[in-house]
Short mmCIF file of C-alpha atoms in Angstrom, two decimals:
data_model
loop_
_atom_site.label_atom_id
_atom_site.label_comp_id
_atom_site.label_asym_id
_atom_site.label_seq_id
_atom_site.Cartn_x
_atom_site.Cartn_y
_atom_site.Cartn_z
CA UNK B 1 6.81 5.64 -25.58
CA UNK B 2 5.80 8.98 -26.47
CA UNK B 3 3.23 10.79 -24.61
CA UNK B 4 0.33 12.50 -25.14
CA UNK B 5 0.94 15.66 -27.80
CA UNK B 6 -0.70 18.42 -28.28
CA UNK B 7 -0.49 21.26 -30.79
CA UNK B 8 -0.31 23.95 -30.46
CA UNK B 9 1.08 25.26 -27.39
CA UNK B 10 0.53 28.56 -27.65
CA UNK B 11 -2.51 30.77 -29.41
CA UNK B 12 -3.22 34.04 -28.99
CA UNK B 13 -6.83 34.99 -31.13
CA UNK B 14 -9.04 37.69 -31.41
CA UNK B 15 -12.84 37.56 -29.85
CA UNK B 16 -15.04 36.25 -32.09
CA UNK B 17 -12.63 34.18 -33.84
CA UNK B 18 -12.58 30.50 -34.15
CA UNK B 19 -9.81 27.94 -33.13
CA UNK B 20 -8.90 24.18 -33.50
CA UNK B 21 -6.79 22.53 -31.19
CA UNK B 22 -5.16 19.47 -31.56
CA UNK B 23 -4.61 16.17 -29.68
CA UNK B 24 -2.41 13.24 -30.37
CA UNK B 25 -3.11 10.84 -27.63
CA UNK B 26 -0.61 7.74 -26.30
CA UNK B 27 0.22 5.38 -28.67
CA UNK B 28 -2.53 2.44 -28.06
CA UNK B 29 -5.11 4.90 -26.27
CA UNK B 30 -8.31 5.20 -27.38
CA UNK B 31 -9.58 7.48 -25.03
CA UNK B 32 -9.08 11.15 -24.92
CA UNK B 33 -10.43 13.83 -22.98
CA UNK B 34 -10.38 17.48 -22.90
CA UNK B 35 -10.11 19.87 -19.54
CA UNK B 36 -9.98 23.24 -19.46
CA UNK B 37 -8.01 24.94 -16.82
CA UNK B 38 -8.69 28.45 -15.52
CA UNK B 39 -7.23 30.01 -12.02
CA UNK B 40 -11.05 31.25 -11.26
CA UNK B 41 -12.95 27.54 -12.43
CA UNK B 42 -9.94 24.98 -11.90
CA UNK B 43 -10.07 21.44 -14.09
CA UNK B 44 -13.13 21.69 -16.02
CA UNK B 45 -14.83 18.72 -17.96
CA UNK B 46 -14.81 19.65 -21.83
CA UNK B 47 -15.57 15.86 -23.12
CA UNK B 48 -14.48 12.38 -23.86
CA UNK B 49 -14.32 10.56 -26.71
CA UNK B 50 -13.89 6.59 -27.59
CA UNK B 51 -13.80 5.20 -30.77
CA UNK B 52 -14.61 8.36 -32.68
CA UNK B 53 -17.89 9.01 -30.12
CA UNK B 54 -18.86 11.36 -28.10
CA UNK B 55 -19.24 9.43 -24.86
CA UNK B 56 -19.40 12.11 -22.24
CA UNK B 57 -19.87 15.85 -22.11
CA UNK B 58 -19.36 18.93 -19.79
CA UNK B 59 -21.59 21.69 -19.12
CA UNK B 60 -20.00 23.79 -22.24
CA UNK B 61 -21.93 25.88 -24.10
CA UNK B 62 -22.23 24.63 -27.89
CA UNK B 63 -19.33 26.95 -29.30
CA UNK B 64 -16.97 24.25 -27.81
CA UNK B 65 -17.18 20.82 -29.79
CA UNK B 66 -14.97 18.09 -30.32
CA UNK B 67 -14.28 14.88 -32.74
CA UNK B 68 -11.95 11.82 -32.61
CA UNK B 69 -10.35 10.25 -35.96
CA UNK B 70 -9.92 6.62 -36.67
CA UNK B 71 -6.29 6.77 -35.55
CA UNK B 72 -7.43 8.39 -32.00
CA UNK B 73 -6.69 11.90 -32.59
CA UNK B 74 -8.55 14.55 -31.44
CA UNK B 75 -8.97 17.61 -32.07
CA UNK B 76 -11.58 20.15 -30.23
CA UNK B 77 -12.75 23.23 -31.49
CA UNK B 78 -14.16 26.62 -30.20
CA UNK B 79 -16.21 29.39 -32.01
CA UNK B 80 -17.18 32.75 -32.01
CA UNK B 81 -14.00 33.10 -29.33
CA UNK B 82 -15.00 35.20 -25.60
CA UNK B 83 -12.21 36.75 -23.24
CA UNK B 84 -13.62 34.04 -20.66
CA UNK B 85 -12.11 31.40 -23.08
CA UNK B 86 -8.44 32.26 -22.17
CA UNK B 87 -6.92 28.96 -20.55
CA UNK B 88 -5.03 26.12 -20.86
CA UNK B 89 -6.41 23.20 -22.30
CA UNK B 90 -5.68 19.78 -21.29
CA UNK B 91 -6.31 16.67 -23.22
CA UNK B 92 -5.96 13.45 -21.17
CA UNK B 93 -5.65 10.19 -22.81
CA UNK B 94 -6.05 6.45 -21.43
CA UNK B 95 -6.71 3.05 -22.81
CA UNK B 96 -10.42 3.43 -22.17
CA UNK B 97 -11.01 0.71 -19.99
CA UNK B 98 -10.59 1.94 -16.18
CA UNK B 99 -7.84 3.27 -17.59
CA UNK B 100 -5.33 6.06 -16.08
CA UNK B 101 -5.60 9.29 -17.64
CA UNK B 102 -2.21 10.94 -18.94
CA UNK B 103 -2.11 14.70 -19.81
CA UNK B 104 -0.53 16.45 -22.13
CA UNK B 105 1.66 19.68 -21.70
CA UNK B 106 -1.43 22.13 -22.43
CA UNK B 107 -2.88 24.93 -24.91
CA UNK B 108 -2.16 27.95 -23.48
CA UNK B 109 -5.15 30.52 -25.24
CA UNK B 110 -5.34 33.72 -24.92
CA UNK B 111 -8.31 35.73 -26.48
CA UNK B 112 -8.04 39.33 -27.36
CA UNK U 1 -23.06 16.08 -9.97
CA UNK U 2 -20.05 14.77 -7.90
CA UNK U 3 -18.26 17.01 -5.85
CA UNK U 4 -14.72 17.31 -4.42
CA UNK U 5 -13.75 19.07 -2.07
CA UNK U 6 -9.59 19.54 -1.35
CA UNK U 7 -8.44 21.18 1.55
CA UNK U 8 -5.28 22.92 2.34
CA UNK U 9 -5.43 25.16 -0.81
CA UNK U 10 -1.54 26.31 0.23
CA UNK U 11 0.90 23.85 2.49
CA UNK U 12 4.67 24.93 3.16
CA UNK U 13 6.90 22.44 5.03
CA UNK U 14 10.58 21.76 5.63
CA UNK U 15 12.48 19.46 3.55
CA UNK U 16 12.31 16.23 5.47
CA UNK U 17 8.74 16.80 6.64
CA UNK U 18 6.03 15.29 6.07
CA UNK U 19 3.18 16.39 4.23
CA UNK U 20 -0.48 15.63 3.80
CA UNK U 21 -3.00 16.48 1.31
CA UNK U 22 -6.90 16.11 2.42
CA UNK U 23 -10.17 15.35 -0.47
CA UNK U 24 -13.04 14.45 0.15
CA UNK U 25 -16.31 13.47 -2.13
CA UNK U 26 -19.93 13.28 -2.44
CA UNK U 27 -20.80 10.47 -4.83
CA UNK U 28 -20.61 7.32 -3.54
CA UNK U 29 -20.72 5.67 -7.07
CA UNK U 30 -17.21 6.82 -7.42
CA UNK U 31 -14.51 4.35 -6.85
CA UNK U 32 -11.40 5.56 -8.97
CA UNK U 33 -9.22 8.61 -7.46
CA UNK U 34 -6.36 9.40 -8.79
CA UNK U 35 -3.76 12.62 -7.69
CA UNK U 36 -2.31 14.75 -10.18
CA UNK U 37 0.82 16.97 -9.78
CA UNK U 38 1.38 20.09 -12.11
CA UNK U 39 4.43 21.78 -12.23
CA UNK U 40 4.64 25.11 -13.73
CA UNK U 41 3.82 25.33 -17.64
CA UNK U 42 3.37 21.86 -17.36
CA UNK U 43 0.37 19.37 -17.36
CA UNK U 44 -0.56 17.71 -14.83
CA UNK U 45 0.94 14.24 -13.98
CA UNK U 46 -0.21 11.24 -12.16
CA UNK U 47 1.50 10.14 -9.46
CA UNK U 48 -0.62 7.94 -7.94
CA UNK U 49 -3.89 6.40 -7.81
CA UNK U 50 -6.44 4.37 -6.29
CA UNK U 51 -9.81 2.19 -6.78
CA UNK U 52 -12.55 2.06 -4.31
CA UNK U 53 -11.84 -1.61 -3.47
CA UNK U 54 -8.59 -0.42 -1.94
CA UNK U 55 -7.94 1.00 1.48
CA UNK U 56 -4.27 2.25 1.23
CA UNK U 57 -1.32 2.40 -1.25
CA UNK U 58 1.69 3.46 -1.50
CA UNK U 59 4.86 3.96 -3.73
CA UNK U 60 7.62 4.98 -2.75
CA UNK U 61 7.75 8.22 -0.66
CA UNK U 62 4.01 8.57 -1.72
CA UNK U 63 0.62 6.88 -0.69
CA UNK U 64 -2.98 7.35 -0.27
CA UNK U 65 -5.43 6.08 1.98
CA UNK U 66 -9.59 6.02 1.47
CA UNK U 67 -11.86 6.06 3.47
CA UNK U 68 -15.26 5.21 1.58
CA UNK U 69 -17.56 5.16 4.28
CA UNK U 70 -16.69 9.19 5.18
CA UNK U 71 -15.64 9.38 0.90
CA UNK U 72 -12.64 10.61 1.58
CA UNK U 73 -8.96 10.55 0.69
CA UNK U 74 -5.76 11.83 1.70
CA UNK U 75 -1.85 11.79 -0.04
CA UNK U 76 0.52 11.40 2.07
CA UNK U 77 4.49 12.57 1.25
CA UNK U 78 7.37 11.39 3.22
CA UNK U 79 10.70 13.06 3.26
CA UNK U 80 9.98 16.11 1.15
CA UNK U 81 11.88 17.68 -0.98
CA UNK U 82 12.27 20.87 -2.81
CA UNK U 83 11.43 19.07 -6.03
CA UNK U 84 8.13 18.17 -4.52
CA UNK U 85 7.14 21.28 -4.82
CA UNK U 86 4.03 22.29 -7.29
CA UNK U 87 0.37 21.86 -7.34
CA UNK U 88 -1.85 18.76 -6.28
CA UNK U 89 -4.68 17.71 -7.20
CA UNK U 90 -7.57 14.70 -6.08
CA UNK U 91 -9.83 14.17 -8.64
CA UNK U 92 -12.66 11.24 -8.21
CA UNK U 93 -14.18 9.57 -10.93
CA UNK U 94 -16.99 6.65 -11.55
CA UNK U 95 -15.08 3.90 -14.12
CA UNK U 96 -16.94 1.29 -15.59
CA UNK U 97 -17.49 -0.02 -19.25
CA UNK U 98 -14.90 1.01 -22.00
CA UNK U 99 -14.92 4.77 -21.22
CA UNK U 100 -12.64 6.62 -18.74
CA UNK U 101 -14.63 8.57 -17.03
CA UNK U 102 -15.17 12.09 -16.52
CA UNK U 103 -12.40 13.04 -13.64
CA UNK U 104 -13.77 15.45 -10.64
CA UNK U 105 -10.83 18.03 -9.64
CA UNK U 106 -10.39 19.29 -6.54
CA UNK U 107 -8.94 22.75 -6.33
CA UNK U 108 -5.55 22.22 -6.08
CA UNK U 109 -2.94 22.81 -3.36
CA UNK U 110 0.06 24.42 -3.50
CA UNK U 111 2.71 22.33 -2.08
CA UNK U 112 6.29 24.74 -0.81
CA UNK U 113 9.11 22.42 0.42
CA UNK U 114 11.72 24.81 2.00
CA UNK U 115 15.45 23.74 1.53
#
């Protein structure tokens, strides 16, 4: 079974810039989350989503913002890009139900 | 909001050794924590896990214990070796219903296993 995917792994953007990141979650989740990763903050809440809703979310400002499609995918996106904004991003993705949450490998950003 | 607390931040050992990661927590709603390991460039991956209504478990060379009434939890690693070596982390969460959960992190520890 594959695992969770997500695209791409590498960005490197300009401040002020916008980007989309994408999420392709286990086959059968329904669940996916979003972390972001930093060496000063650690794992940090972004937000979940079930059944293409918003269900929980971080304390983000409103440039970051996320969406689930029908088939579970998610994507999250981030405007008006900051140098504080370079890290990895995680998406996690379970069943939904007390479910175990499964990463994938990371978007590594990097703004300019 | 909850908070967890992980404690060492840096642990070197000997292959062979033992080795023993401390978290502890401040909600006492939460009953799911799982442990994460992160190898470089990589995500992190779950090794183990366990629900409040548990006191210990263990799989293979690897187990965790909880202690809810002092809300906290502890990996434990038998026989260590060099391939152990990466990142840890606790996280605590509060399950219920048909969502996951937002996951708590602890700050990570950096496990060395010397050949």
């Amino acid at each position: 079974k594959a695992g969770v995917t997500q695209t791409p792994r590498y960005l490197i953007k300009t401040r002020g810039q916008q980007v989309t990141l994408s999420c392709s979650p286990i086959s059968g989740h329904r669940s996916v989350s979003w972390y972001q990763q930093t060496p000063g903050q650690g794992l940090q809440f972004l937000f979940e989503y079930f059944s293409e809703t918003q269900r929980n979310k971080g304390n983000f400002p409103g440039r970051f913002s996320g969406r689930q499609f029908s088939n579970s995918r998610s994507e999250m996106n981030v405007s008006t890009l900051e140098l504080g904004d370079s890290a990895l991003y995680l998406c996690a993705s379970s069943l939904g139900t007390a479910g175990k949450a499964f990463f994938g490998q990371g978007t590594r950003l990097t703004v300019v | 909001g909850e908070n967890v607390e992980q404690h060492p931040s840096t642990l070197s050992v000997q292959e062979g050794d033992s080795a023993v990661i401390k978290c502890t927590y401040s909600d006492s709603a939460s009953n799911y924590f799982p442990w994460y390991k992160q190898e470089l460039g990589k995500g992190p991956q779950l090794i183990i896990d366990i629900r409040s209504n548990v006191g210990e478990k263990k799989d293979q060379r690897i187990a965790v214990t909880l202690n809810k009434t002092a809300k906290h939890f502890s990996l434990h690693i038998t026989e260590t070796q060099p391939e152990d070596s990466a990142v840890y982390f606790c996280a605590a969460s509060i399950q219920g219903g048909s969502t996951l959960g937002r996951l708590y992190f602890g700050r990570g520890t950096q496990l060395t296993v010397w050949p």
